[in-house]
GROMACS .gro file of C-alpha atoms in nm:
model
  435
    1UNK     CA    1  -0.698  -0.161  -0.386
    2UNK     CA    2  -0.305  -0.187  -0.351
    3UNK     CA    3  -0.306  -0.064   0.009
    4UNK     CA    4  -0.532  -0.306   0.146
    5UNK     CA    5  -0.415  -0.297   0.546
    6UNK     CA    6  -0.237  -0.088   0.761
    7UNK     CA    7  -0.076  -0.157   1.177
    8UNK     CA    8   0.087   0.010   1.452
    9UNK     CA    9   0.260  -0.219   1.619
   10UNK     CA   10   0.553  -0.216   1.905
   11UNK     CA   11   0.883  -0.458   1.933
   12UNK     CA   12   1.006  -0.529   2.250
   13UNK     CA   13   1.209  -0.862   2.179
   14UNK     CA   14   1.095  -0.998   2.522
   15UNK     CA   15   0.761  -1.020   2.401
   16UNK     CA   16   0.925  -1.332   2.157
   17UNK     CA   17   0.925  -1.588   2.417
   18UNK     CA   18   1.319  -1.747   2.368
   19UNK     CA   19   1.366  -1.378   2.452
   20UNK     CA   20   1.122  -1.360   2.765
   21UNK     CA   21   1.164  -1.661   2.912
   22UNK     CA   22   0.858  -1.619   3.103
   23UNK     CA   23   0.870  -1.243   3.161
   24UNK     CA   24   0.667  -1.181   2.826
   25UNK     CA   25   0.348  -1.296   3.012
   26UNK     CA   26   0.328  -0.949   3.198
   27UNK     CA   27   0.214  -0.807   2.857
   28UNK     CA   28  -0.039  -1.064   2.762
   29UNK     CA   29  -0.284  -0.799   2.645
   30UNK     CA   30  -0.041  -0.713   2.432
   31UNK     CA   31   0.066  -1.060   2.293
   32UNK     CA   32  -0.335  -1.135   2.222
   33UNK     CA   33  -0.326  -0.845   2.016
   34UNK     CA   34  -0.040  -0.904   1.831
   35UNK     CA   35  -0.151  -1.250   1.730
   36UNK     CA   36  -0.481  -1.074   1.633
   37UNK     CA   37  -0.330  -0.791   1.393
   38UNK     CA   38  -0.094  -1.112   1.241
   39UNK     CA   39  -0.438  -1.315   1.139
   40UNK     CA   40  -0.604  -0.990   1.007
   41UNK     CA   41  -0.254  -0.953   0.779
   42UNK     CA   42  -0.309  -1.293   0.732
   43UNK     CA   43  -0.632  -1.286   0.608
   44UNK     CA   44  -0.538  -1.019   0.322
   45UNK     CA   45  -0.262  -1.217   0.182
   46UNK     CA   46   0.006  -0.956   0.123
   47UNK     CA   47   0.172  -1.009  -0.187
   48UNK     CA   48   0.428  -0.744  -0.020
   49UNK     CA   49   0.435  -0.581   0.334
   50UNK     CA   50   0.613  -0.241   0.388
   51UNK     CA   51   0.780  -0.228   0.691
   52UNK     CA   52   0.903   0.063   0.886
   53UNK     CA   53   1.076   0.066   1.158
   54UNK     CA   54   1.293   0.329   1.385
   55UNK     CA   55   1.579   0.057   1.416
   56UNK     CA   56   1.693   0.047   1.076
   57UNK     CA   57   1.942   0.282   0.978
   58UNK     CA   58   1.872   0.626   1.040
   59UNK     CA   59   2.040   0.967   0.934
   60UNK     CA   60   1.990   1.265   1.009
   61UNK     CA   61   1.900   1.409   0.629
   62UNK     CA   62   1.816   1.072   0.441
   63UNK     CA   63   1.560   0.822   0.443
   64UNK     CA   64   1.709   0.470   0.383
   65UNK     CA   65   1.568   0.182   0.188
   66UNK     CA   66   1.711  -0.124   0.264
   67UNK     CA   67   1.831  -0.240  -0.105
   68UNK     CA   68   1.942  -0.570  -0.266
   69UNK     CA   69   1.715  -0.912  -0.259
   70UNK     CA   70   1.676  -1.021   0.114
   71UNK     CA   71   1.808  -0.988   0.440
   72UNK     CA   72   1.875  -1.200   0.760
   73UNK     CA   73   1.850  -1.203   1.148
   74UNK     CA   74   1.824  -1.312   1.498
   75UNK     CA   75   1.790  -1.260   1.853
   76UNK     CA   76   2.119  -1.310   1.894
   77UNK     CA   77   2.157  -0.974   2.120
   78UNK     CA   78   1.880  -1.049   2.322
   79UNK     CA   79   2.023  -1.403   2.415
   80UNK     CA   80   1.848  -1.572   2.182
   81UNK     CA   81   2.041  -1.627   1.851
   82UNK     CA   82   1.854  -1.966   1.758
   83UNK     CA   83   1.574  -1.741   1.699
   84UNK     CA   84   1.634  -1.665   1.344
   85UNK     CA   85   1.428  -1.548   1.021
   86UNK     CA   86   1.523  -1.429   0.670
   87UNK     CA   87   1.317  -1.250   0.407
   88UNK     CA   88   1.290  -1.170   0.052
   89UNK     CA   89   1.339  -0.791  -0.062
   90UNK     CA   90   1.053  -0.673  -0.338
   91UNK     CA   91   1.292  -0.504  -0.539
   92UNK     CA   92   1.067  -0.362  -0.778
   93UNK     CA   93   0.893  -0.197  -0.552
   94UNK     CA   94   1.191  -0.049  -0.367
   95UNK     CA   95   1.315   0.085  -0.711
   96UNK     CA   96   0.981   0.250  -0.801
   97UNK     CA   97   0.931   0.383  -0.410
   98UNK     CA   98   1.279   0.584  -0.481
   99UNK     CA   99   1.202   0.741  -0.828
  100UNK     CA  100   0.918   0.826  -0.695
  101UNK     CA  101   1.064   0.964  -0.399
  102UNK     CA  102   1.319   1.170  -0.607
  103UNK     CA  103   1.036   1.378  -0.818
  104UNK     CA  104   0.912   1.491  -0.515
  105UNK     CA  105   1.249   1.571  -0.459
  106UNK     CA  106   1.223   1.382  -0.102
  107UNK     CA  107   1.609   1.221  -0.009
  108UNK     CA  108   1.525   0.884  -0.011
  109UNK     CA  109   1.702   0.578  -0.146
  110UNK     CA  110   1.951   0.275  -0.125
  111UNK     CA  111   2.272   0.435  -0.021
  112UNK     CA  112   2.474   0.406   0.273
  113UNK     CA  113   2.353   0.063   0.451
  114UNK     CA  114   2.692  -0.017   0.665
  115UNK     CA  115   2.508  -0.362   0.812
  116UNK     CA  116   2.239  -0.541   0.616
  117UNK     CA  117   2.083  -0.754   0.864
  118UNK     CA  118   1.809  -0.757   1.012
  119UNK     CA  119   1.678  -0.526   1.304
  120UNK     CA  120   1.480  -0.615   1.598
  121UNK     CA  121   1.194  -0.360   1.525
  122UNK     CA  122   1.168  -0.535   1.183
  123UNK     CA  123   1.183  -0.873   1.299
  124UNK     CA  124   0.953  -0.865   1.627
  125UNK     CA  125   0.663  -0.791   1.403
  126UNK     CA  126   0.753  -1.022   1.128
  127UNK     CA  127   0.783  -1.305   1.387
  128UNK     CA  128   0.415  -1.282   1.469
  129UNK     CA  129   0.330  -1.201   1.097
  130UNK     CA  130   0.502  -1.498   0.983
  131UNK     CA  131   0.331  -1.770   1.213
  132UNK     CA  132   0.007  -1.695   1.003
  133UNK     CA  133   0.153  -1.589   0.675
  134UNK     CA  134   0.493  -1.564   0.501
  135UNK     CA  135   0.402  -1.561   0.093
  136UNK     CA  136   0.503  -1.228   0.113
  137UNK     CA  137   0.804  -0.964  -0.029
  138UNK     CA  138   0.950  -0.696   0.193
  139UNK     CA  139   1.016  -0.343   0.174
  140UNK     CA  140   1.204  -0.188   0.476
  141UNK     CA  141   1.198   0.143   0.519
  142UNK     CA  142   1.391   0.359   0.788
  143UNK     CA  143   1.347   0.695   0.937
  144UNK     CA  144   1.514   1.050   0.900
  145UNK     CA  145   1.595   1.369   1.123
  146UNK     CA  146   1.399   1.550   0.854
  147UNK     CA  147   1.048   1.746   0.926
  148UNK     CA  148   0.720   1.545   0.991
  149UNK     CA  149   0.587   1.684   0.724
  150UNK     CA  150   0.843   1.468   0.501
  151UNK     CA  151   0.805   1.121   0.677
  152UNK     CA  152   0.441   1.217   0.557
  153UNK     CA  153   0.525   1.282   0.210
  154UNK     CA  154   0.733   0.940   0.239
  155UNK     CA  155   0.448   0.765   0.282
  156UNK     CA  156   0.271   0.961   0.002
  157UNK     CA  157   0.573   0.802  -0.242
  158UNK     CA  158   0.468   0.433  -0.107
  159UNK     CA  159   0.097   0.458  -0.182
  160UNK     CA  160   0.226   0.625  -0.498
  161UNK     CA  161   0.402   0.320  -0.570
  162UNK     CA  162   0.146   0.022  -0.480
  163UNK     CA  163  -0.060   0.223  -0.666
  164UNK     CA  164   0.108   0.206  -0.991
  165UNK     CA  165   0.230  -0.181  -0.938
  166UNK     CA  166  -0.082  -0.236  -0.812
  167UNK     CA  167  -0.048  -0.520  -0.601
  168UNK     CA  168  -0.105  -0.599  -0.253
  169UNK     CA  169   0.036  -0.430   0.011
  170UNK     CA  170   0.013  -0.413   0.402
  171UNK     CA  171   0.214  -0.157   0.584
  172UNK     CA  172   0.311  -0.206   0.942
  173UNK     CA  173   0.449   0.098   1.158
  174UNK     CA  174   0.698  -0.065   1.392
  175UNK     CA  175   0.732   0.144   1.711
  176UNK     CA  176   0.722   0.183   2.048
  177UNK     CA  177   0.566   0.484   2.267
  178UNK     CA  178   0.719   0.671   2.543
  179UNK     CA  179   0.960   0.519   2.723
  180UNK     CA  180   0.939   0.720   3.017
  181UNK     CA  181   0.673   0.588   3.260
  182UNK     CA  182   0.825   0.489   3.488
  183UNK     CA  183   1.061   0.578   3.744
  184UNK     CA  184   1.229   0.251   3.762
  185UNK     CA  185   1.186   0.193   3.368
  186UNK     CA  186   1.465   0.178   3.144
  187UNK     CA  187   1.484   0.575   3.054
  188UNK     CA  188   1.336   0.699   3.414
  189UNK     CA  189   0.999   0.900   3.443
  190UNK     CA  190   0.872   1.185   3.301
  191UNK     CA  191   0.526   1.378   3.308
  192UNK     CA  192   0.514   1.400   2.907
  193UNK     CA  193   0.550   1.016   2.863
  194UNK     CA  194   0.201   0.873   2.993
  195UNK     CA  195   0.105   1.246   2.853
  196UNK     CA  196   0.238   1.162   2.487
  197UNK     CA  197   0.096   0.779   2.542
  198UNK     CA  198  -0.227   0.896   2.557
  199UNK     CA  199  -0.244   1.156   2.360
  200UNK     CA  200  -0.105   0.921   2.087
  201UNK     CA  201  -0.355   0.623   2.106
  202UNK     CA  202  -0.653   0.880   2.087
  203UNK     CA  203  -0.503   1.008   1.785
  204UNK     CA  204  -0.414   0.670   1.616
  205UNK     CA  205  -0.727   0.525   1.763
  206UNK     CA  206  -0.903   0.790   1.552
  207UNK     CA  207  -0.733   0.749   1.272
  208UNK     CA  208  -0.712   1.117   1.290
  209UNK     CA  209  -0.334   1.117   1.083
  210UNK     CA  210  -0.391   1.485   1.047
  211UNK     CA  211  -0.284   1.558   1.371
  212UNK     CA  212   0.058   1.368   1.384
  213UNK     CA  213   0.220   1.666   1.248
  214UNK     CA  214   0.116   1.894   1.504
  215UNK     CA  215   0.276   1.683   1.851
  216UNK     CA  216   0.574   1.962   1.943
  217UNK     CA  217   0.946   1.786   1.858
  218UNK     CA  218   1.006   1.861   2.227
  219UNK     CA  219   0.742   1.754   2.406
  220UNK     CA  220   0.792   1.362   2.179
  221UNK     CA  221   1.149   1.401   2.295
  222UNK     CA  222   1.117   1.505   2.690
  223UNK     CA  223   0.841   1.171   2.612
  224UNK     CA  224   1.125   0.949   2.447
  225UNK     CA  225   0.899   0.828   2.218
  226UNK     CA  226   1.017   0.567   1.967
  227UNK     CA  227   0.753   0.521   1.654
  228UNK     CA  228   0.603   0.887   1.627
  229UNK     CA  229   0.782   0.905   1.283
  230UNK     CA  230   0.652   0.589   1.144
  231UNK     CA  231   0.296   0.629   1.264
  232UNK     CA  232   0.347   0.960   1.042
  233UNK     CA  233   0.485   0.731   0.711
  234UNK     CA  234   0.225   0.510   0.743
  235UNK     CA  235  -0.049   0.790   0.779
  236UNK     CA  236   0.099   0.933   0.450
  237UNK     CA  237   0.057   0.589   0.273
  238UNK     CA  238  -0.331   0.592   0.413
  239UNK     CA  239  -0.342   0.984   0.275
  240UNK     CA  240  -0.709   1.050   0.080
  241UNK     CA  241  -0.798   0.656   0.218
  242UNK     CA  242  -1.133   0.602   0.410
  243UNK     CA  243  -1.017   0.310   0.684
  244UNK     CA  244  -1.147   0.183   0.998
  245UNK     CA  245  -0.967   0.244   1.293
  246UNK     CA  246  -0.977  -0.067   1.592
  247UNK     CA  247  -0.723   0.024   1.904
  248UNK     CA  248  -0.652  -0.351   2.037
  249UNK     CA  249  -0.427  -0.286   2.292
  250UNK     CA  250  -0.254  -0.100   2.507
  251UNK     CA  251   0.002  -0.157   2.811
  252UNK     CA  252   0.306  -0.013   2.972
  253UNK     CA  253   0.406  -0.255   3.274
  254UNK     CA  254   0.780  -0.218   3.270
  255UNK     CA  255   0.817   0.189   3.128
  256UNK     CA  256   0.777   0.151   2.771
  257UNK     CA  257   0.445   0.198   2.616
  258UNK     CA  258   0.309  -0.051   2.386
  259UNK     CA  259   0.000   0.033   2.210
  260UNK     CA  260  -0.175  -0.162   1.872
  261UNK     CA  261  -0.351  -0.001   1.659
  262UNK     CA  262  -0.533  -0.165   1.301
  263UNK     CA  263  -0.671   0.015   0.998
  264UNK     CA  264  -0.895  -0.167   0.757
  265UNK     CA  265  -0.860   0.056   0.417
  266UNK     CA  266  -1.225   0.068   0.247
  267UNK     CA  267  -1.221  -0.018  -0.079
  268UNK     CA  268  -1.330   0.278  -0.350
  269UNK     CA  269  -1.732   0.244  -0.457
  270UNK     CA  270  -1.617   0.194  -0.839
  271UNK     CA  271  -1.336  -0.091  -0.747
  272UNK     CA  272  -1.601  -0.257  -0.529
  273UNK     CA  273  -1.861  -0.220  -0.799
  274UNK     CA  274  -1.637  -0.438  -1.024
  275UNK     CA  275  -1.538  -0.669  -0.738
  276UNK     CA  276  -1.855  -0.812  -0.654
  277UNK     CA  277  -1.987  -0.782  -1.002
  278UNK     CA  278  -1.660  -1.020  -1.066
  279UNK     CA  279  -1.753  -1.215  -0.756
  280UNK     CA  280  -2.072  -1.263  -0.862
  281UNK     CA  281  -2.078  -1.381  -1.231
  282UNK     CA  282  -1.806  -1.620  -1.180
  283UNK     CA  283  -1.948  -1.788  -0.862
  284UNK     CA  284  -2.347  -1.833  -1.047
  285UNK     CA  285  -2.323  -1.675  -1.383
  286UNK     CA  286  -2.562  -1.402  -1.322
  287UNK     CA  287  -2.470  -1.025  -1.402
  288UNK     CA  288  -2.554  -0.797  -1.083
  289UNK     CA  289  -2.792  -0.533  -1.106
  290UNK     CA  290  -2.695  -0.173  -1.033
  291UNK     CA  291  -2.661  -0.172  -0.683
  292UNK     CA  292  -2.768   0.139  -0.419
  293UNK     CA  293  -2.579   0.273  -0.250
  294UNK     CA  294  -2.338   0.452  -0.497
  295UNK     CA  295  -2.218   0.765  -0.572
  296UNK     CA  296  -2.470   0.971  -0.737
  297UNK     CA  297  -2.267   1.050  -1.030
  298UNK     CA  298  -2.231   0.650  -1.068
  299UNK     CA  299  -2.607   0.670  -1.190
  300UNK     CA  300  -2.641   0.997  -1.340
  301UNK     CA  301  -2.283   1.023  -1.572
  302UNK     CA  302  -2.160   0.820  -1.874
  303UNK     CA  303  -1.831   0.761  -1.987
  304UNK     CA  304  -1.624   0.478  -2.112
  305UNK     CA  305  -1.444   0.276  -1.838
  306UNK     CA  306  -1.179   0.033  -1.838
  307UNK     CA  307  -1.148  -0.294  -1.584
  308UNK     CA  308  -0.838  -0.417  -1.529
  309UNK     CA  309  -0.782  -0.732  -1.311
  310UNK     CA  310  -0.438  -0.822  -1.201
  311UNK     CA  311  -0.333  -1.171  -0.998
  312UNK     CA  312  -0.022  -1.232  -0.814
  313UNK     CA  313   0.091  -0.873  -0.976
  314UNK     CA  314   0.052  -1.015  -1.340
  315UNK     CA  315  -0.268  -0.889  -1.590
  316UNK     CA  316  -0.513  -1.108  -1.576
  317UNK     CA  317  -0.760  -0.948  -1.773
  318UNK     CA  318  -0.848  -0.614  -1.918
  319UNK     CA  319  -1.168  -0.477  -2.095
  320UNK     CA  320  -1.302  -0.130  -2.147
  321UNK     CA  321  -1.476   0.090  -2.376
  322UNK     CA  322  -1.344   0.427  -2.483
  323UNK     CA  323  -1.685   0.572  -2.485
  324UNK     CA  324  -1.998   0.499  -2.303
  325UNK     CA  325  -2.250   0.220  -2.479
  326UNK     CA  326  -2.427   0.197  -2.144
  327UNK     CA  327  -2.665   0.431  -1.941
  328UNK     CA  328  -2.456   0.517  -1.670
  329UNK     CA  329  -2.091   0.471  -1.556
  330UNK     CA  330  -2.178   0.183  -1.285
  331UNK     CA  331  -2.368  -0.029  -1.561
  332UNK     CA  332  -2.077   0.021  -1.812
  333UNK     CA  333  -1.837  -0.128  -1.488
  334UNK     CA  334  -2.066  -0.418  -1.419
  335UNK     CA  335  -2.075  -0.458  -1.824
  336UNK     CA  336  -1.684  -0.411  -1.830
  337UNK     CA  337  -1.596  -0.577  -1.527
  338UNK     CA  338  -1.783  -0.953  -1.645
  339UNK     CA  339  -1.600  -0.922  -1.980
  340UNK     CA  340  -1.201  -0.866  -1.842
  341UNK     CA  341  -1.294  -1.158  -1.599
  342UNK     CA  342  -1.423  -1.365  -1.789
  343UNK     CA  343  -1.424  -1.250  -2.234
  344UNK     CA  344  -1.052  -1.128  -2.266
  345UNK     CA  345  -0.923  -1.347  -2.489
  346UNK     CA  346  -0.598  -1.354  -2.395
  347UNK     CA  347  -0.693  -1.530  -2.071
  348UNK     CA  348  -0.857  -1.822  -1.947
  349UNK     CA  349  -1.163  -1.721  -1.727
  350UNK     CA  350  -1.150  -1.626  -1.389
  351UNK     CA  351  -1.242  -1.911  -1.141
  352UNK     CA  352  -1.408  -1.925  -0.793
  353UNK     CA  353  -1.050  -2.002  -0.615
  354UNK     CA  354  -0.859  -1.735  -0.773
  355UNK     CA  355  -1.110  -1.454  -0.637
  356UNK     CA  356  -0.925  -1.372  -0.325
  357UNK     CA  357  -0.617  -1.312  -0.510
  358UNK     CA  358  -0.705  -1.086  -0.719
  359UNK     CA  359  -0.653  -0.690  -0.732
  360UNK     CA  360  -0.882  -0.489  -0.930
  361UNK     CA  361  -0.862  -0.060  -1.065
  362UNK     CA  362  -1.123   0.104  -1.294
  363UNK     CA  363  -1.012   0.367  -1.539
  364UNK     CA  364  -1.289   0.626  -1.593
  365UNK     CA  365  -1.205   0.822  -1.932
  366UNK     CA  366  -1.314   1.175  -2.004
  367UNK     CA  367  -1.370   1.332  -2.332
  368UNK     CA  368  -1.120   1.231  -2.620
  369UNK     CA  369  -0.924   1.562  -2.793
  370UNK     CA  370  -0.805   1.492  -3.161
  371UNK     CA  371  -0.436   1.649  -3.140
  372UNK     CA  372  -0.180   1.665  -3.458
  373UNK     CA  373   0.137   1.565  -3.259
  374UNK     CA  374   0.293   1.325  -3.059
  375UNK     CA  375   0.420   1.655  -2.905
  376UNK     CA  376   0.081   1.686  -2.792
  377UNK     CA  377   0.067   1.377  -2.541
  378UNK     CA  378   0.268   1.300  -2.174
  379UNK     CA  379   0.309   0.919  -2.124
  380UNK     CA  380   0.213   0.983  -1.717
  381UNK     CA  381  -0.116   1.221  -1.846
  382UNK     CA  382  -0.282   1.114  -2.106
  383UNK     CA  383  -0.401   0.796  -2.279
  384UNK     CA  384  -0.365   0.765  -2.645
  385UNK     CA  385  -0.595   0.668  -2.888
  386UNK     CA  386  -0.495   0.584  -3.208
  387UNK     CA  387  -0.681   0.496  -3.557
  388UNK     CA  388  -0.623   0.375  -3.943
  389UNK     CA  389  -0.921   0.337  -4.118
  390UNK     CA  390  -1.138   0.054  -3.926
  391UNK     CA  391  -0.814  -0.019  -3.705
  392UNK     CA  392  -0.823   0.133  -3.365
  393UNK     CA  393  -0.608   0.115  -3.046
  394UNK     CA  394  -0.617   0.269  -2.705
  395UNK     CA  395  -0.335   0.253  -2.443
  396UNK     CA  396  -0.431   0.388  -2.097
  397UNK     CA  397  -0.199   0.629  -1.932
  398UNK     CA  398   0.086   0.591  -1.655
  399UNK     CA  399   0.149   0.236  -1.696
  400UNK     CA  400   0.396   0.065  -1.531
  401UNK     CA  401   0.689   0.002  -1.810
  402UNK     CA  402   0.606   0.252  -2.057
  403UNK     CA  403   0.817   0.551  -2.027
  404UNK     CA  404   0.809   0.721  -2.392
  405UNK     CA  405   0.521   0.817  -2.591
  406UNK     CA  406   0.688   0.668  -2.873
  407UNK     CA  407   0.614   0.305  -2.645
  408UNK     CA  408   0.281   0.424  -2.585
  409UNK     CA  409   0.187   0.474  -2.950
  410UNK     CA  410   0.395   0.164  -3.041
  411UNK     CA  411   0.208  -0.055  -2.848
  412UNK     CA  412  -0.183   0.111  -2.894
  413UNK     CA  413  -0.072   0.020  -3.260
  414UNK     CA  414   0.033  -0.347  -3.163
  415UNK     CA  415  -0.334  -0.371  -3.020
  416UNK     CA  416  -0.463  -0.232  -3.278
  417UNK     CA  417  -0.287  -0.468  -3.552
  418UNK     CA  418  -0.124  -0.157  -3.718
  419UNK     CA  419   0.228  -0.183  -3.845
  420UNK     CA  420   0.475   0.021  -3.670
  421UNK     CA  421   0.567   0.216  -3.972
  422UNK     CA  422   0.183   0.307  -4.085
  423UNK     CA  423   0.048   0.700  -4.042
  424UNK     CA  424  -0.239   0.700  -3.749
  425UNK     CA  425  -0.448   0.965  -3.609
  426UNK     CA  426  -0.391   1.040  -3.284
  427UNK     CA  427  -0.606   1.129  -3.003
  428UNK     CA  428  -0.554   1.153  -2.655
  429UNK     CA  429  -0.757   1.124  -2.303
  430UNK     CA  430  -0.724   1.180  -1.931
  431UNK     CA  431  -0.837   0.947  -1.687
  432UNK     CA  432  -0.947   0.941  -1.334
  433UNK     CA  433  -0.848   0.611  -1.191
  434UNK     CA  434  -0.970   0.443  -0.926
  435UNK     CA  435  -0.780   0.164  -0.692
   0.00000   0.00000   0.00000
């Protein structure tokens, strides 16, 4: 489950309290919540948070990712400079996000950062964050004058990419709401802003993303709204998720809106399957029975199914069968599940204190197709089977580091203990998999 938690959250630097100097506690509500959504991050233990905000560099026809390994910042323009932080950059992620990003043929990427540090709608939320947690990677992401519709597909490319590095990963939506409440607030008053604020938290206190697209450019500029386009990333990141929406806060006291927002992402029925089957046999050694409660087709189909366990984004186990020896799909996860936690032999087994690190996917394979060509296979489709003799090997498909089919039949052969320069038959799969 590489998306594991999701946040709207605002930065106003006087909510940091060298900043404030008192004035911060006229948005208590809002503090309370902050410190709430920072132990709920907390509590999932990131390996790497995605961070969006509308205060790193923006262009009108470009998305930019900030590049490199880290970054650095302070209050220093809000007259607090000893208020400092740094962070670490997950640069594999940020190189995946922007091949990704380039099939879909979105303009996104590294170029063009003139100043590399640190922006205050990155680092408000990453102060709070960072009280509770900081064994964590960044990825910050900035905004574009494109369409909605292509922050959206943004966020598409980052659950794209925690899904295939499968690791995880907590996105936080940095931005403000209208800042025009008020008619002695920073940008004046008008009628769309408290229109636009509430319109927005019923929305995002819905979770209903769908409708982010539809808010008229001019009526969120007549609002001066600040975060409307990273509330759209994020809701592409959540796209096809099931989550739980909490609204935690919401004020406005000095013209700005500030509103938080949490989304819990529920965790697919197959990948929980596995997880408590996992949970289960390594904390008392007893093999679950087939929970209800599960899709129907969980009891009623077989197939072959594969259980991969990663920890700390490194394989820490991985069983499967290629086709079904049990009665129905769920029985062959809770089968496959015990054996990559605990019978791979390339690993120790899993123990009790590693459980809560751990990120877990289930490969579900259809029918195998004998084919008479390499030709015949695409490294991102299909899975690859292949045999000599007793010797057989199976490689699943779109794997992170294997680009060619010729790597993909390499290595099935490597499993399989077949020389590189023997004949095989080949076969090939598809797979639906589940995170």
């Amino acid at each position: 489950m590489p998306i594991i938690f999701t946040c709207m959250l605002p930065h106003p630097p006087l909510i940091i309290p060298a900043v404030g100097r008192g004035e911060e506690r006229n948005i208590q509500k809002t503090i309370d919540a902050y410190h709430e959504a920072a132990r709920r991050i907390a509590a999932c233990r990131p390996e790497t948070i995605v961070l969006i905000s509308p205060h790193q560099i923006m262009y009108a026809d470009y998305f930019h990712i900030s590049p490199g390994k880290g970054a650095d910042g302070d209050f220093g323009q809000f007259r607090a400079p000893g208020e400092q932080m740094a962070v670490s950059y997950d640069t594999a992620f940020v190189e995946k996000l922007c091949v990704l990003a380039e099939e879909k043929d979105l303009p996104a990427g590294t170029l063009g950062e003139h100043d590399k540090r640190l922006d205050h709608g990155t680092m408000v939320p990453l102060y709070f964050v960072n009280q509770y947690w900081t064994e964590y990677q960044l990825v910050r992401v900035g905004l574009s004058g494109q369409p909605l519709s292509m922050h959206y597909e943004l966020g598409q490319c980052i659950q794209g990419t925690a899904n295939a590095l499968n690791r995880k990963v907590v996105i936080i939506a940095s931005g403000d709401l209208s800042h025009r409440l008020k008619e002695d607030g920073p940008y004046g008053y008008r009628e769309e802003g408290p229109a636009y604020d509430a319109r927005i938290m019923d929305v995002m206190g819905r979770a209903a993303f769908g409708e982010l697209t539809e808010f008229p450019e001019d009526f969120c500029e007549k609002a001066g709204e600040c975060g409307h386009r990273s509330f759209t990333i994020m809701a592409g990141a959540l796209d096809g998720k099931n989550v739980t929406a909490e609204k935690l806060s919401y004020e406005g006291p000095f013209g700005v809106g500030y509103g938080i927002c949490t989304y819990n992402v529920c965790e697919d029925a197959y990948v929980q399957l596995a997880r408590e089957t996992i949970e289960a046999y390594v904390r008392t050694g007893e093999k679950i029975e087939v929970p209800d409660g599960l899709p129907q087709e969980m009891y009623e189909r077989q197939a072959g199914a594969f259980v991969s366990i990663k920890e700390n984004g490194g394989l820490r186990g991985c069983i499967g069968t290629i086709q079904a020896v049990q009665a129905s799909i769920a029985e062959e996860i809770i089968n496959n599940a015990i054996s990559a936690a605990v019978r791979d032999p390339r690993f120790y087994p899993i123990e009790s204190e590693e459980l809560d690190k751990l990120t877990i996917s289930v490969d579900v394979l259809g029918e195998t197709e004998r084919i008479d060509s390499p030709d015949d296979l695409d490294v991102k489709r299909y899975g690859v089977i292949v045999t000599r003799g007793y010797k057989r090997g199976l490689l699943l498909p779109n794997l992170e580091g294997v680009d060619t089919v010729e790597e993909q039949i390499a290595i099935a052969k490597d499993k399989a203990g077949i020389s590189a320069q023997e004949e095989v038959e080949l076969e090939r799969f598809e797979v639906v998999r589940h995170y």
